[in-house]
Amino acid sequence: MRRLLALALIGTSGCGMTWITTQATGTQGAWDEHVREEAVPLPGVTEQLKVELPLAVAYEQVETPGVNGAAATHHDGAAIPFALACSVTQSGKNRVFHSAFRYGSQWKKETGIAFLLEGGLAALLIGTASAAHPNGYIYGTFFALDALVAGSIFFIPRKEIFRQDDVLVSTPIRTDCPENLALDIGGERYPIDAVGKIGEVGEQALNEWMAAPKGPLLANFDGKSMELEIGANEQCTWLRAHDRAATCQPALAPRATSAEFTLAAGTLAVP
């Protein structure tokens, strides 16, 4: 991709000007050839368990064939049973070892062709310029100067490139809810199963809490607790989605309601 970008710049700005630009902007890597990269994981990997509480009722999307060849349409079908959503992501760093070389045979070919083309184009533009069409002198001079630069950088000796970079890496691990995860509603603990359900009793308790909150709403995991922040907007969004008689109006868009636990690597490895 970088090489294609460099070639595109050659076509629009000239080979010499493009090379000068990459030197000035620190993007010389566009000229790397025969690139090889090896990634080595670094220690210090952590896992994040994210627990999300949906505020609105989700519905199945039903496809209905269009009329007279029209495109199919979608509409809401049956309500999807309530469930919390869990996701586990592993985060860490990779040390990437990069090796390549610049100004090799491909470089020689490209700059050589650019020198010949720009030199010929400069001669043509200057030779056909006149007082009536003076732009030929301007463009011709530009390509002549650029051809000189291209001819000069043709002789840059081949250069070996070695460097290492630390790159952040985030990898999804699993989407089922782990054991020992529960929802604390008003001081009562309701276990969350693998698919995120808390049972009928838990759902009833959550409905009652949303109608009249008493105490915090917490996600519990292995002795750790994280609050699921429910403000007036979130509460109203829940009530309007679950109770047609609700008359409240949310003043603002509800925030994403979730709790995140940071754990040691391997705590929630793939089962």
Tab-separated table of N, CA and C in Angstrom, residues 49-54 82-87 175-177 181 192 194-197 257-259:
chain	number	residue	atom	x	y	z
A	49	LEU	N	-13.187	-7.973	31.135
A	49	LEU	CA	-14.551	-8.504	31.056
A	49	LEU	C	-15.502	-7.312	31.049
A	50	LYS	N	-16.288	-7.184	29.999
A	50	LYS	CA	-17.254	-6.095	29.895
A	50	LYS	C	-18.660	-6.669	29.992
A	51	VAL	N	-19.442	-6.104	30.894
A	51	VAL	CA	-20.829	-6.543	31.098
A	51	VAL	C	-21.740	-5.375	30.752
A	52	GLU	N	-22.616	-5.579	29.773
A	52	GLU	CA	-23.509	-4.514	29.314
A	52	GLU	C	-24.959	-4.841	29.655
A	53	LEU	N	-25.663	-3.828	30.140
A	53	LEU	CA	-27.083	-3.960	30.467
A	53	LEU	C	-27.892	-3.252	29.390
A	54	PRO	N	-28.618	-3.987	28.557
A	54	PRO	CA	-29.420	-3.330	27.515
A	54	PRO	C	-30.600	-2.588	28.131
A	82	PHE	N	-34.846	-10.791	27.409
A	82	PHE	CA	-33.847	-9.939	28.038
A	82	PHE	C	-32.619	-10.752	28.438
A	83	ALA	N	-31.442	-10.185	28.189
A	83	ALA	CA	-30.190	-10.814	28.604
A	83	ALA	C	-29.094	-9.761	28.622
A	84	LEU	N	-28.225	-9.859	29.599
A	84	LEU	CA	-27.053	-8.995	29.608
A	84	LEU	C	-26.052	-9.516	28.581
A	85	ALA	N	-25.202	-8.647	28.095
A	85	ALA	CA	-24.193	-9.035	27.112
A	85	ALA	C	-22.815	-9.018	27.756
A	86	CYS	N	-22.050	-10.077	27.521
A	86	CYS	CA	-20.693	-10.164	28.061
A	86	CYS	C	-19.691	-10.276	26.920
A	87	SER	N	-18.543	-9.698	27.115
A	87	SER	CA	-17.460	-9.842	26.146
A	87	SER	C	-16.139	-9.788	26.898
A	175	THR	N	-17.559	-14.468	24.151
A	175	THR	CA	-18.744	-13.623	24.291
A	175	THR	C	-19.768	-14.218	25.250
A	176	ASP	N	-19.450	-15.342	25.868
A	176	ASP	CA	-20.369	-15.886	26.874
A	176	ASP	C	-19.991	-15.324	28.236
A	177	CYS	N	-20.957	-15.303	29.142
A	177	CYS	CA	-20.712	-14.775	30.482
A	177	CYS	C	-20.046	-15.857	31.339
A	181	LEU	N	-20.415	-14.737	37.934
A	181	LEU	CA	-20.858	-13.391	37.574
A	181	LEU	C	-22.308	-13.236	38.016
A	192	ILE	N	-25.874	-14.594	36.941
A	192	ILE	CA	-26.013	-14.415	35.492
A	192	ILE	C	-25.489	-15.674	34.821
A	194	ALA	N	-24.620	-18.279	31.418
A	194	ALA	CA	-23.680	-18.127	30.304
A	194	ALA	C	-24.215	-17.254	29.182
A	195	VAL	N	-25.539	-17.224	28.995
A	195	VAL	CA	-26.116	-16.422	27.912
A	195	VAL	C	-26.600	-15.064	28.405
A	196	GLY	N	-26.328	-14.734	29.669
A	196	GLY	CA	-26.638	-13.398	30.170
A	196	GLY	C	-27.980	-13.252	30.851
A	197	LYS	N	-28.698	-14.338	31.099
A	197	LYS	CA	-30.014	-14.240	31.713
A	197	LYS	C	-29.915	-14.304	33.234
A	257	THR	N	-24.605	1.669	29.251
A	257	THR	CA	-24.608	1.180	30.621
A	257	THR	C	-23.830	-0.123	30.681
A	258	SER	N	-22.615	-0.052	31.230
A	258	SER	CA	-21.779	-1.240	31.269
A	258	SER	C	-20.802	-1.151	32.428
A	259	ALA	N	-20.236	-2.298	32.778
A	259	ALA	CA	-19.194	-2.388	33.799
A	259	ALA	C	-18.044	-3.177	33.208
